[in-house]
Amino acid sequence: MGGHEAPSSSEEGVGGGGGSPETLRARAARMRRDMPEPERRLWKELRGSRLSGFKFRRQVVIGRRIVDFFCPAKGLVIEVDGDTHDPVTDADRDAAMLRDHGFPTIRFTNDKIMRNLDGVLEKLISVLKEVADRWPMGGEHHPQTPSSEEEGAS
């Protein structure tokens, strides 16, 4: 792999090239193994349905993007933004995600997660309660989730 770092999810969006589904899945797997500290801290609170019982996946391929976190039951994308994120580009990507897949996006900065994780979690719970469930009848027909090996069970 020649010392190449996994790209951030911001590099996967419109104009980011994305690559083949296999390439995206391989990048997502590398990104799960090498998460930045703010993502690692947030994942610690999201994994294992710890946040109000909601299941989350990390570094998920949706279309030609890799998103930081995804709540399948709500279809909610969660992105963690570093200092280099461009709000205009991010807004375009978020609009495309909603238009093309029907998934709204919520964004938190690295700084917000590092300084006020409790506030981030409160906001996330509030948004999760507002977003409609994707599956009728209380998730009775929820698609099968990936194995812990695929998820990177750490």
PDB file of C-alpha atoms in Angstrom:
ATOM      1  CA  MET A   1       0.000   0.000   0.000  1.00  0.00           C
ATOM      2  CA  GLY A   2       3.066   2.200  -0.266  1.00  0.00           C
ATOM      3  CA  GLY A   3       2.348   4.568   2.654  1.00  0.00           C
ATOM      4  CA  HIS A   4      -0.818   5.993   1.113  1.00  0.00           C
ATOM      5  CA  GLU A   5      -3.165   7.333   3.747  1.00  0.00           C
ATOM      6  CA  ALA A   6      -6.848   6.616   3.489  1.00  0.00           C
ATOM      7  CA  PRO A   7      -8.663   9.670   2.143  1.00  0.00           C
ATOM      8  CA  SER A   8     -11.126  11.524   4.280  1.00  0.00           C
ATOM      9  CA  SER A   9     -14.779  11.070   3.462  1.00  0.00           C
ATOM     10  CA  SER A  10     -14.709  14.586   2.044  1.00  0.00           C
ATOM     11  CA  GLU A  11     -12.529  13.279  -0.784  1.00  0.00           C
ATOM     12  CA  GLU A  12     -15.136  10.695  -1.733  1.00  0.00           C
ATOM     13  CA  GLY A  13     -17.933  13.055  -2.702  1.00  0.00           C
ATOM     14  CA  VAL A  14     -18.973  14.746  -5.898  1.00  0.00           C
ATOM     15  CA  GLY A  15     -15.854  15.293  -7.955  1.00  0.00           C
ATOM     16  CA  GLY A  16     -13.791  13.103  -5.610  1.00  0.00           C
ATOM     17  CA  GLY A  17     -13.532  10.298  -8.140  1.00  0.00           C
ATOM     18  CA  GLY A  18     -14.866   7.718  -5.724  1.00  0.00           C
ATOM     19  CA  GLY A  19     -13.664   4.731  -7.718  1.00  0.00           C
ATOM     20  CA  SER A  20     -15.152   1.306  -8.110  1.00  0.00           C
ATOM     21  CA  PRO A  21     -17.335  -0.218  -5.377  1.00  0.00           C
ATOM     22  CA  GLU A  22     -14.460  -2.566  -4.507  1.00  0.00           C
ATOM     23  CA  THR A  23     -12.026   0.348  -4.208  1.00  0.00           C
ATOM     24  CA  LEU A  24     -14.459   2.276  -2.015  1.00  0.00           C
ATOM     25  CA  ARG A  25     -15.004  -0.723   0.268  1.00  0.00           C
ATOM     26  CA  ALA A  26     -11.233  -1.204   0.624  1.00  0.00           C
ATOM     27  CA  ARG A  27     -10.778   2.501   1.459  1.00  0.00           C
ATOM     28  CA  ALA A  28     -13.616   2.322   3.987  1.00  0.00           C
ATOM     29  CA  ALA A  29     -11.973  -0.687   5.667  1.00  0.00           C
ATOM     30  CA  ARG A  30      -8.664   1.220   5.924  1.00  0.00           C
ATOM     31  CA  MET A  31     -10.490   4.246   7.294  1.00  0.00           C
ATOM     32  CA  ARG A  32     -12.163   2.088   9.978  1.00  0.00           C
ATOM     33  CA  ARG A  33      -8.731   0.841  11.071  1.00  0.00           C
ATOM     34  CA  ASP A  34      -7.167   4.309  11.117  1.00  0.00           C
ATOM     35  CA  MET A  35      -9.818   6.646  12.519  1.00  0.00           C
ATOM     36  CA  PRO A  36      -8.864  10.164  13.675  1.00  0.00           C
ATOM     37  CA  GLU A  37      -9.289  10.770  17.412  1.00  0.00           C
ATOM     38  CA  PRO A  38     -12.586  12.750  17.173  1.00  0.00           C
ATOM     39  CA  GLU A  39     -14.188   9.947  15.112  1.00  0.00           C
ATOM     40  CA  ARG A  40     -12.800   7.345  17.531  1.00  0.00           C
ATOM     41  CA  ARG A  41     -14.349   9.187  20.501  1.00  0.00           C
ATOM     42  CA  LEU A  42     -17.716   9.502  18.787  1.00  0.00           C
ATOM     43  CA  TRP A  43     -17.646   5.846  17.694  1.00  0.00           C
ATOM     44  CA  LYS A  44     -17.028   4.785  21.308  1.00  0.00           C
ATOM     45  CA  GLU A  45     -20.393   6.376  22.158  1.00  0.00           C
ATOM     46  CA  LEU A  46     -22.261   5.096  19.079  1.00  0.00           C
ATOM     47  CA  ARG A  47     -21.070   1.497  18.756  1.00  0.00           C
ATOM     48  CA  GLY A  48     -23.015  -1.404  20.164  1.00  0.00           C
ATOM     49  CA  SER A  49     -26.307   0.548  20.042  1.00  0.00           C
ATOM     50  CA  ARG A  50     -25.129   2.582  23.053  1.00  0.00           C
ATOM     51  CA  LEU A  51     -26.839   5.787  21.990  1.00  0.00           C
ATOM     52  CA  SER A  52     -30.531   5.385  22.854  1.00  0.00           C
ATOM     53  CA  GLY A  53     -30.518   1.899  21.309  1.00  0.00           C
ATOM     54  CA  PHE A  54     -29.754   3.131  17.770  1.00  0.00           C
ATOM     55  CA  LYS A  55     -27.485   0.983  15.605  1.00  0.00           C
ATOM     56  CA  PHE A  56     -24.698   2.790  13.759  1.00  0.00           C
ATOM     57  CA  ARG A  57     -22.183   1.740  11.152  1.00  0.00           C
ATOM     58  CA  ARG A  58     -18.907   3.516  10.512  1.00  0.00           C
ATOM     59  CA  GLN A  59     -17.143   4.411   7.272  1.00  0.00           C
ATOM     60  CA  VAL A  60     -20.061   3.279   5.125  1.00  0.00           C
ATOM     61  CA  VAL A  61     -20.085   3.332   1.331  1.00  0.00           C
ATOM     62  CA  ILE A  62     -23.235   5.042   0.021  1.00  0.00           C
ATOM     63  CA  GLY A  63     -23.241   5.562  -3.723  1.00  0.00           C
ATOM     64  CA  ARG A  64     -19.801   6.918  -4.579  1.00  0.00           C
ATOM     65  CA  ARG A  65     -19.113   8.325  -1.098  1.00  0.00           C
ATOM     66  CA  ILE A  66     -17.780   7.024   2.157  1.00  0.00           C
ATOM     67  CA  VAL A  67     -19.637   8.587   5.063  1.00  0.00           C
ATOM     68  CA  ASP A  68     -18.239   8.676   8.582  1.00  0.00           C
ATOM     69  CA  PHE A  69     -21.257   7.168  10.367  1.00  0.00           C
ATOM     70  CA  PHE A  70     -24.686   5.966   9.297  1.00  0.00           C
ATOM     71  CA  CYS A  71     -27.820   5.058  11.274  1.00  0.00           C
ATOM     72  CA  PRO A  72     -29.662   2.541   9.062  1.00  0.00           C
ATOM     73  CA  ALA A  73     -32.975   2.675  10.955  1.00  0.00           C
ATOM     74  CA  LYS A  74     -33.238   6.420  10.396  1.00  0.00           C
ATOM     75  CA  GLY A  75     -31.207   6.761   7.198  1.00  0.00           C
ATOM     76  CA  LEU A  76     -29.159   9.469   8.898  1.00  0.00           C
ATOM     77  CA  VAL A  77     -25.614  10.281   7.783  1.00  0.00           C
ATOM     78  CA  ILE A  78     -23.245  11.713  10.393  1.00  0.00           C
ATOM     79  CA  GLU A  79     -20.115  13.481   9.186  1.00  0.00           C
ATOM     80  CA  VAL A  80     -17.187  14.609  11.327  1.00  0.00           C
ATOM     81  CA  ASP A  81     -15.472  17.612   9.796  1.00  0.00           C
ATOM     82  CA  GLY A  82     -11.876  18.695  10.244  1.00  0.00           C
ATOM     83  CA  ASP A  83     -10.475  22.162   9.678  1.00  0.00           C
ATOM     84  CA  THR A  84     -10.129  21.690   5.916  1.00  0.00           C
ATOM     85  CA  HIS A  85     -13.814  21.127   5.142  1.00  0.00           C
ATOM     86  CA  ASP A  86     -15.450  23.612   2.810  1.00  0.00           C
ATOM     87  CA  PRO A  87     -19.007  24.489   3.918  1.00  0.00           C
ATOM     88  CA  VAL A  88     -20.209  25.137   0.344  1.00  0.00           C
ATOM     89  CA  THR A  89     -18.875  21.818  -0.975  1.00  0.00           C
ATOM     90  CA  ASP A  90     -20.224  20.013   2.090  1.00  0.00           C
ATOM     91  CA  ALA A  91     -23.668  21.569   1.566  1.00  0.00           C
ATOM     92  CA  ASP A  92     -23.624  20.383  -2.057  1.00  0.00           C
ATOM     93  CA  ARG A  93     -22.663  16.855  -0.983  1.00  0.00           C
ATOM     94  CA  ASP A  94     -25.344  16.828   1.711  1.00  0.00           C
ATOM     95  CA  ALA A  95     -27.969  17.972  -0.801  1.00  0.00           C
ATOM     96  CA  ALA A  96     -26.854  15.258  -3.243  1.00  0.00           C
ATOM     97  CA  MET A  97     -27.043  12.611  -0.495  1.00  0.00           C
ATOM     98  CA  LEU A  98     -30.598  13.681   0.316  1.00  0.00           C
ATOM     99  CA  ARG A  99     -31.638  13.946  -3.344  1.00  0.00           C
ATOM    100  CA  ASP A 100     -29.996  10.726  -4.573  1.00  0.00           C
ATOM    101  CA  HIS A 101     -30.493   8.454  -1.553  1.00  0.00           C
ATOM    102  CA  GLY A 102     -33.041  10.173   0.693  1.00  0.00           C
ATOM    103  CA  PHE A 103     -30.560  10.387   3.598  1.00  0.00           C
ATOM    104  CA  PRO A 104     -30.235  13.632   5.556  1.00  0.00           C
ATOM    105  CA  THR A 105     -26.795  14.556   6.922  1.00  0.00           C
ATOM    106  CA  ILE A 106     -25.786  16.073  10.230  1.00  0.00           C
ATOM    107  CA  ARG A 107     -22.282  17.450  10.654  1.00  0.00           C
ATOM    108  CA  PHE A 108     -20.123  18.000  13.712  1.00  0.00           C
ATOM    109  CA  THR A 109     -16.669  19.541  13.806  1.00  0.00           C
ATOM    110  CA  ASN A 110     -13.676  17.749  15.271  1.00  0.00           C
ATOM    111  CA  ASP A 111     -13.403  20.599  17.762  1.00  0.00           C
ATOM    112  CA  LYS A 112     -17.026  20.252  18.899  1.00  0.00           C
ATOM    113  CA  ILE A 113     -16.584  16.513  19.491  1.00  0.00           C
ATOM    114  CA  MET A 114     -13.327  17.002  21.388  1.00  0.00           C
ATOM    115  CA  ARG A 115     -14.626  19.881  23.540  1.00  0.00           C
ATOM    116  CA  ASN A 116     -18.310  19.040  24.016  1.00  0.00           C
ATOM    117  CA  LEU A 117     -19.039  15.387  23.275  1.00  0.00           C
ATOM    118  CA  ASP A 118     -22.058  15.405  25.604  1.00  0.00           C
ATOM    119  CA  GLY A 119     -23.575  18.311  23.647  1.00  0.00           C
ATOM    120  CA  VAL A 120     -22.913  16.496  20.362  1.00  0.00           C
ATOM    121  CA  LEU A 121     -24.648  13.372  21.670  1.00  0.00           C
ATOM    122  CA  GLU A 122     -27.639  15.394  22.925  1.00  0.00           C
ATOM    123  CA  LYS A 123     -28.003  17.068  19.516  1.00  0.00           C
ATOM    124  CA  LEU A 124     -27.687  13.722  17.759  1.00  0.00           C
ATOM    125  CA  ILE A 125     -30.399  12.144  19.945  1.00  0.00           C
ATOM    126  CA  SER A 126     -32.655  15.120  19.216  1.00  0.00           C
ATOM    127  CA  VAL A 127     -32.149  14.756  15.454  1.00  0.00           C
ATOM    128  CA  LEU A 128     -32.655  10.974  15.591  1.00  0.00           C
ATOM    129  CA  LYS A 129     -36.011  11.495  17.326  1.00  0.00           C
ATOM    130  CA  GLU A 130     -37.091  13.976  14.625  1.00  0.00           C
ATOM    131  CA  VAL A 131     -36.169  11.814  11.626  1.00  0.00           C
ATOM    132  CA  ALA A 132     -38.816   9.270  10.562  1.00  0.00           C
ATOM    133  CA  ASP A 133     -38.085   5.552  10.793  1.00  0.00           C
ATOM    134  CA  ARG A 134     -37.160   3.966   7.451  1.00  0.00           C
ATOM    135  CA  TRP A 135     -38.978   0.688   8.087  1.00  0.00           C
ATOM    136  CA  PRO A 136     -42.621   0.374   9.073  1.00  0.00           C
ATOM    137  CA  MET A 137     -43.799  -1.636  12.057  1.00  0.00           C
ATOM    138  CA  GLY A 138     -40.931  -0.743  14.393  1.00  0.00           C
ATOM    139  CA  GLY A 139     -38.123  -2.075  12.245  1.00  0.00           C
ATOM    140  CA  GLU A 140     -39.632  -5.538  11.939  1.00  0.00           C
ATOM    141  CA  HIS A 141     -38.260  -5.721   8.401  1.00  0.00           C
ATOM    142  CA  HIS A 142     -34.860  -4.269   9.225  1.00  0.00           C
ATOM    143  CA  PRO A 143     -32.215  -5.467   6.745  1.00  0.00           C
ATOM    144  CA  GLN A 144     -29.532  -7.750   8.094  1.00  0.00           C
ATOM    145  CA  THR A 145     -26.604  -5.876   9.614  1.00  0.00           C
ATOM    146  CA  PRO A 146     -22.998  -6.673   8.737  1.00  0.00           C
ATOM    147  CA  SER A 147     -21.032  -9.115  10.838  1.00  0.00           C
ATOM    148  CA  SER A 148     -18.769  -7.668  13.483  1.00  0.00           C
ATOM    149  CA  GLU A 149     -15.799  -8.682  11.294  1.00  0.00           C
ATOM    150  CA  GLU A 150     -17.126  -6.549   8.416  1.00  0.00           C
ATOM    151  CA  GLU A 151     -17.931  -3.717  10.805  1.00  0.00           C
ATOM    152  CA  GLY A 152     -14.470  -3.674  12.378  1.00  0.00           C
ATOM    153  CA  ALA A 153     -15.753  -4.581  15.828  1.00  0.00           C
ATOM    154  CA  SER A 154     -13.235  -2.545  17.775  1.00  0.00           C
TER     155      SER A 154
END
